[in-house]
Protein backbone atom coordinates (compact mmCIF):
# COMPACT_ATOMS: atom_id res chain seq x y z
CA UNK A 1 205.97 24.84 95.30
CA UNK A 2 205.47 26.03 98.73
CA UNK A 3 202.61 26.60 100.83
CA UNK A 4 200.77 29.23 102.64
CA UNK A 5 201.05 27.58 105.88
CA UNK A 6 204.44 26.85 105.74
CA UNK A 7 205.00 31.06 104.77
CA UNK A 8 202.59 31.09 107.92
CA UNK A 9 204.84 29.37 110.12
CA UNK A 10 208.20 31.24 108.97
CA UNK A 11 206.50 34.47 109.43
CA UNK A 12 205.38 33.66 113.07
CA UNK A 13 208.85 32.42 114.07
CA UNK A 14 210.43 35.53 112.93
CA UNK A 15 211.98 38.79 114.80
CA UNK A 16 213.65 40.40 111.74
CA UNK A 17 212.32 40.20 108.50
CA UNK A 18 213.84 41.87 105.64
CA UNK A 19 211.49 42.40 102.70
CA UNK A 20 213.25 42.76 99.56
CA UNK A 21 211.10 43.93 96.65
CA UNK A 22 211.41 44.80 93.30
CA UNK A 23 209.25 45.67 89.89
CA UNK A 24 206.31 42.48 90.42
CA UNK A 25 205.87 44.50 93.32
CA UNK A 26 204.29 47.39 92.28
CA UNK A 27 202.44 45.43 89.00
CA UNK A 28 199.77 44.61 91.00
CA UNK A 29 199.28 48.49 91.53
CA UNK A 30 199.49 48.62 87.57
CA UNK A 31 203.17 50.26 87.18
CA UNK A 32 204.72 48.89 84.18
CA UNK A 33 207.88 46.52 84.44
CA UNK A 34 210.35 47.15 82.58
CA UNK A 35 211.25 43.61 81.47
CA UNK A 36 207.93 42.07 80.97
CA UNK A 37 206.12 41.22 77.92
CA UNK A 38 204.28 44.05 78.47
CA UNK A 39 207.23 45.75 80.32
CA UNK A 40 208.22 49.10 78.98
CA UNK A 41 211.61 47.54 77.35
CA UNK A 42 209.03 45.69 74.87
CA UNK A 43 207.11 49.39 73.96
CA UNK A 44 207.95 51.24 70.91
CA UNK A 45 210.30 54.87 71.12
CA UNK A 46 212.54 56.89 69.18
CA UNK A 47 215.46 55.38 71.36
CA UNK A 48 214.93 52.78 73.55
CA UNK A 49 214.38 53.05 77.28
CA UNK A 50 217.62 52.61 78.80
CA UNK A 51 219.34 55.04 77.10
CA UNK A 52 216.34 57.65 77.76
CA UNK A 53 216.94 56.53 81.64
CA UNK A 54 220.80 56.92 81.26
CA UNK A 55 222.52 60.04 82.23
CA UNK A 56 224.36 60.85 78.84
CA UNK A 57 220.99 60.86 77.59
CA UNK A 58 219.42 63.46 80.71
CA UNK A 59 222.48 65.56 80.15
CA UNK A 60 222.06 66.01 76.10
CA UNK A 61 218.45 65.34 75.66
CA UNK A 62 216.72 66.64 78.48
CA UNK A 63 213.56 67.73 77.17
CA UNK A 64 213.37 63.94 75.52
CA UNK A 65 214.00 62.83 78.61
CA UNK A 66 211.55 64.82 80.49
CA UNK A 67 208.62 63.45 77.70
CA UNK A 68 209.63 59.89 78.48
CA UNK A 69 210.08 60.60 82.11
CA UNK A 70 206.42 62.45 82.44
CA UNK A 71 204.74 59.80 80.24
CA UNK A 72 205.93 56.61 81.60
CA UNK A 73 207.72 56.67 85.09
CA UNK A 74 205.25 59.29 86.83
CA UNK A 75 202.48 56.97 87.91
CA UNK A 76 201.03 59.64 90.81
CA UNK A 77 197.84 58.42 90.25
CA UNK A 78 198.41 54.69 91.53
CA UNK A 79 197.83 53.53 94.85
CA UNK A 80 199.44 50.73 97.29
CA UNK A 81 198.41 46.96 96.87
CA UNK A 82 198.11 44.13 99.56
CA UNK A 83 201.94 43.74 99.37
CA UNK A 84 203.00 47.22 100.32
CA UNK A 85 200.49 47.15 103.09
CA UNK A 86 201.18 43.77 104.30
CA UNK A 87 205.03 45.17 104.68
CA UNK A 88 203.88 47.44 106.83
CA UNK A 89 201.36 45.93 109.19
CA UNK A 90 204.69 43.41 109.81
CA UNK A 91 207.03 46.25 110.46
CA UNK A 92 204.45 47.55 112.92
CA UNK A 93 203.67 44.42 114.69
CA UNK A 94 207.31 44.67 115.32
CA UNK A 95 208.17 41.65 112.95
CA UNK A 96 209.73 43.53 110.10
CA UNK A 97 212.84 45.43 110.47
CA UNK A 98 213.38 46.94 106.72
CA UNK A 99 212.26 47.24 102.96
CA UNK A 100 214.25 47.17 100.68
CA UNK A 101 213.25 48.19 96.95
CA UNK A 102 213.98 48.58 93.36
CA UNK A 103 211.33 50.64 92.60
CA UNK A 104 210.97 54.25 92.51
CA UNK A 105 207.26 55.31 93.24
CA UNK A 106 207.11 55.45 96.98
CA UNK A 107 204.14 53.25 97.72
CA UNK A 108 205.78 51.50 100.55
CA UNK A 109 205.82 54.87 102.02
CA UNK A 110 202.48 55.96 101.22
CA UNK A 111 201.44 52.13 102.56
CA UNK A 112 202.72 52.90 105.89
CA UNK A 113 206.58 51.77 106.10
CA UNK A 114 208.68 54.05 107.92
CA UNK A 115 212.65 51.69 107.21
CA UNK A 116 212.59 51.72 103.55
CA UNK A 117 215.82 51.96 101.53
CA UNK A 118 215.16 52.87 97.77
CA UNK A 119 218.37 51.08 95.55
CA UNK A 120 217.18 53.34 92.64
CA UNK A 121 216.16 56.18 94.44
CA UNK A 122 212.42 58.01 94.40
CA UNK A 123 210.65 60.20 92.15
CA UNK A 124 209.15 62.09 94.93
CA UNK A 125 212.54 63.45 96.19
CA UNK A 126 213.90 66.26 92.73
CA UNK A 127 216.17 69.28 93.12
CA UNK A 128 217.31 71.77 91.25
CA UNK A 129 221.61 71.00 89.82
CA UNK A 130 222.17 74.21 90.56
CA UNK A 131 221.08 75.34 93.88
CA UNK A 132 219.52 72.20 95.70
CA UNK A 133 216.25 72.98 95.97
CA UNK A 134 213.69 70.53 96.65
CA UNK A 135 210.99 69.82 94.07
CA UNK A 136 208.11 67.12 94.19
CA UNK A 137 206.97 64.47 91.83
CA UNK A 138 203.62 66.61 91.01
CA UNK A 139 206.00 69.88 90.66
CA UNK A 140 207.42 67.53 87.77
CA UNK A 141 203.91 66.12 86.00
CA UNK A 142 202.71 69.62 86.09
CA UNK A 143 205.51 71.59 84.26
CA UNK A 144 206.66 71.46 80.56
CA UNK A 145 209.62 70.78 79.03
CA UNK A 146 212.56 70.82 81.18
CA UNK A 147 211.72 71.54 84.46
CA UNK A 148 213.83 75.05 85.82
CA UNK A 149 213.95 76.36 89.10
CA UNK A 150 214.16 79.73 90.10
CA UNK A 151 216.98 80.12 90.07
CA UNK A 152 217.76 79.10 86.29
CA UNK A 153 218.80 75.70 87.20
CA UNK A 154 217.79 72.20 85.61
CA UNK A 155 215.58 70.21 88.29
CA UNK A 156 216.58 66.27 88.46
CA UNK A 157 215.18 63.48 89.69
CA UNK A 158 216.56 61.84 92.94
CA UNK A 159 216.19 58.53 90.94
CA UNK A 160 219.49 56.31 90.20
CA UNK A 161 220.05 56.59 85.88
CA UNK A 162 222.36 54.14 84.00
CA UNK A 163 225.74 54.94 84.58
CA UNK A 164 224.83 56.64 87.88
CA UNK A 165 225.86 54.81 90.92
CA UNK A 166 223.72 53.78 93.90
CA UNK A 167 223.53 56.54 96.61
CA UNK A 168 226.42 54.27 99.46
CA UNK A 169 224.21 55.74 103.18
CA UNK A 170 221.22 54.14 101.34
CA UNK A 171 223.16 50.94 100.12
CA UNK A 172 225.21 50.63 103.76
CA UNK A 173 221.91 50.52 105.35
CA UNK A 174 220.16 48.30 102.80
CA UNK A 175 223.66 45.73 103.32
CA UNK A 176 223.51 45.72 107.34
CA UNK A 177 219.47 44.67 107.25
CA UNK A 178 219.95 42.21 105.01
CA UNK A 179 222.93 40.87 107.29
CA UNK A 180 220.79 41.24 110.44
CA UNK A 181 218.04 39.46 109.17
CA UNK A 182 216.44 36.29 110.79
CA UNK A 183 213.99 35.94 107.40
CA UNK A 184 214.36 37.60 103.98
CA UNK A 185 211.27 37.54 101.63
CA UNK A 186 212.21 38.43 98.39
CA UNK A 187 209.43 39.43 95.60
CA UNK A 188 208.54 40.26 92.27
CA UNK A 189 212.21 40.53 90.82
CA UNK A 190 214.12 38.93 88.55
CA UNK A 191 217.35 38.67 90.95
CA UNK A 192 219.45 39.42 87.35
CA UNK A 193 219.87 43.44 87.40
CA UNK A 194 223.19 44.20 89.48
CA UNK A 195 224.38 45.08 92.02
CA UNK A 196 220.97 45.08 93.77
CA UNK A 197 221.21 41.04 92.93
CA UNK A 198 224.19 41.11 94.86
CA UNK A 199 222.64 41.65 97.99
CA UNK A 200 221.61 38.78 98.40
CA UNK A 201 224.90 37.11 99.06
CA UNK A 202 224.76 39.03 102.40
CA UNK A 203 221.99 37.03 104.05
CA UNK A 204 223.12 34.55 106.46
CA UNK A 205 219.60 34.18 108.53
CA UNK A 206 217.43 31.27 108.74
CA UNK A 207 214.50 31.19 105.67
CA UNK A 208 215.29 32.64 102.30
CA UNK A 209 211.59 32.69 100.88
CA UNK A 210 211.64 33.94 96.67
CA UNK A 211 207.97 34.81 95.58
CA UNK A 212 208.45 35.93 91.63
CA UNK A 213 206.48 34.23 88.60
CA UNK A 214 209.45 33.51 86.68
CA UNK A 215 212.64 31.68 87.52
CA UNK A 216 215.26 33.14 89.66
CA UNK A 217 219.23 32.16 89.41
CA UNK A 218 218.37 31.97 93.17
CA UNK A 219 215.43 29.38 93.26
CA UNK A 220 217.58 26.37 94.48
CA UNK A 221 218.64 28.28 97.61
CA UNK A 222 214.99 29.02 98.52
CA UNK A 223 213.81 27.41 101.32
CA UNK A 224 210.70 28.34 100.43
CA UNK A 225 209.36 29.40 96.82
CA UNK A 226 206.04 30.45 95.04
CA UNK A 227 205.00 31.20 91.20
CA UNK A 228 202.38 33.36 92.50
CA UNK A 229 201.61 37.36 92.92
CA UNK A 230 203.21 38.94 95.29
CA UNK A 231 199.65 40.87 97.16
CA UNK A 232 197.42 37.99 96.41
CA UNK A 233 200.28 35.37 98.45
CA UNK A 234 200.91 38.23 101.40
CA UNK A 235 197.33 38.74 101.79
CA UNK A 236 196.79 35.37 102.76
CA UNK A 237 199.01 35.93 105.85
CA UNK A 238 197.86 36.99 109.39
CA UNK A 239 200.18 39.45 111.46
């Protein structure tokens, strides 16, 4: 395994970091993964999660949706960790040019990072399917049932369902980051859900460094790699 100093010394030489992030991120904040052990896949429902979180499913069981969706993805209550802050104290010393996340809860936002593009979208961003108006993530915990708007309409989530495709502006700019980057730290993800695994493949800098507890199909490639959590390694490096 790698070591701090050498993270230390790959950090300093860098102009354009790309952090890549996805659910071991937010873990340490205590959001559930969904592949874990103690992931939400592994939890007991009347159908499992990813056909709740599928869009067949929002469009003929909404208020099952909206049960799941209050219950398990709404984590309002939880608050950045030393990862999400790290991000941005690099983006502000001017060493950090872009997240890039799987996860939906905006706490690189609320941590401070202004370049963030969300893969699956956000749960802070919901409008109404019929006349576009926005609604936010507490709008959502609050109500009951399915969520209506004013004007009649169904309120949805901005967030990215199965058999939904990635929003392409946020994807474009997610792409050309990774491309200009001198450094891309990837963390807490599994580098096996597509296409967001893909992106990979468009990195052509200098130091690939993978921090995720379990094995990546992308480990060999590492130049630098760590077993360990994601906050408790970034923490350990001065911007």
């Amino acid at each position: 395994m790698s070591s701090v100093d050498e993270l230390q010394k790959v950090i300093d030489g860098s102009k354009k970091i790309v952090f890549f992030g996805g659910a071991g991120v937010s873990t340490e904040s205590g959001i559930p993964d969904f592949r874990s052990v103690d992931g939400l896949y592994n939890q007991k429902y009347d159908y499992p999660p990813e056909q709740i979180l599928s869009h067949t499913f929002f469009k003929q069981n909404t208020e099952e949706f909206y049960r799941f969706y209050r219950d398990k993805m709404l984590c309002l209550d939880k608050k950045p960790n030393k990862a999400h802050y790290k991000a941005a104290q690099l983006e502000q010393a001017g060493r950090l040019i872009a997240v890039v996340t799987q996860n939906i809860d905006g706490l690189h936002q609320a941590a401070g990072s202004k370049r963030v593009y969300e893969l699956h979208g956000s749960v802070h961003r919901n409008h109404c399917l019929k006349c576009g108006k926005f609604y936010t993530a507490e709008y959502i915990k609050n109500s009951s049932g399915v969520p209506k708007c004013g004007c009649g309409g169904i309120i949805k989530p901005d967030v990215v369902l199965y058999e939904e495709g990635l929003d392409e502006k946020t994807v474009t700019g997610a792409l050309n980051a990774i491309a200009d980057a001198d450094t891309l730290i990837v963390a807490g993800t599994s580098l096996t859900v597509y296409p967001a695994a893909g992106f990979l493949q468009y990195f052509t800098g200098k130091h690939l460094v993978l921090i995720n507890r379990d094995a990546t199909p992308y480990d060999e490639k590492a130049d630098l790699l760590f077993r360990e959590n994601v906050g408790e390694l970034l923490d350990k490096i001065k911007v």
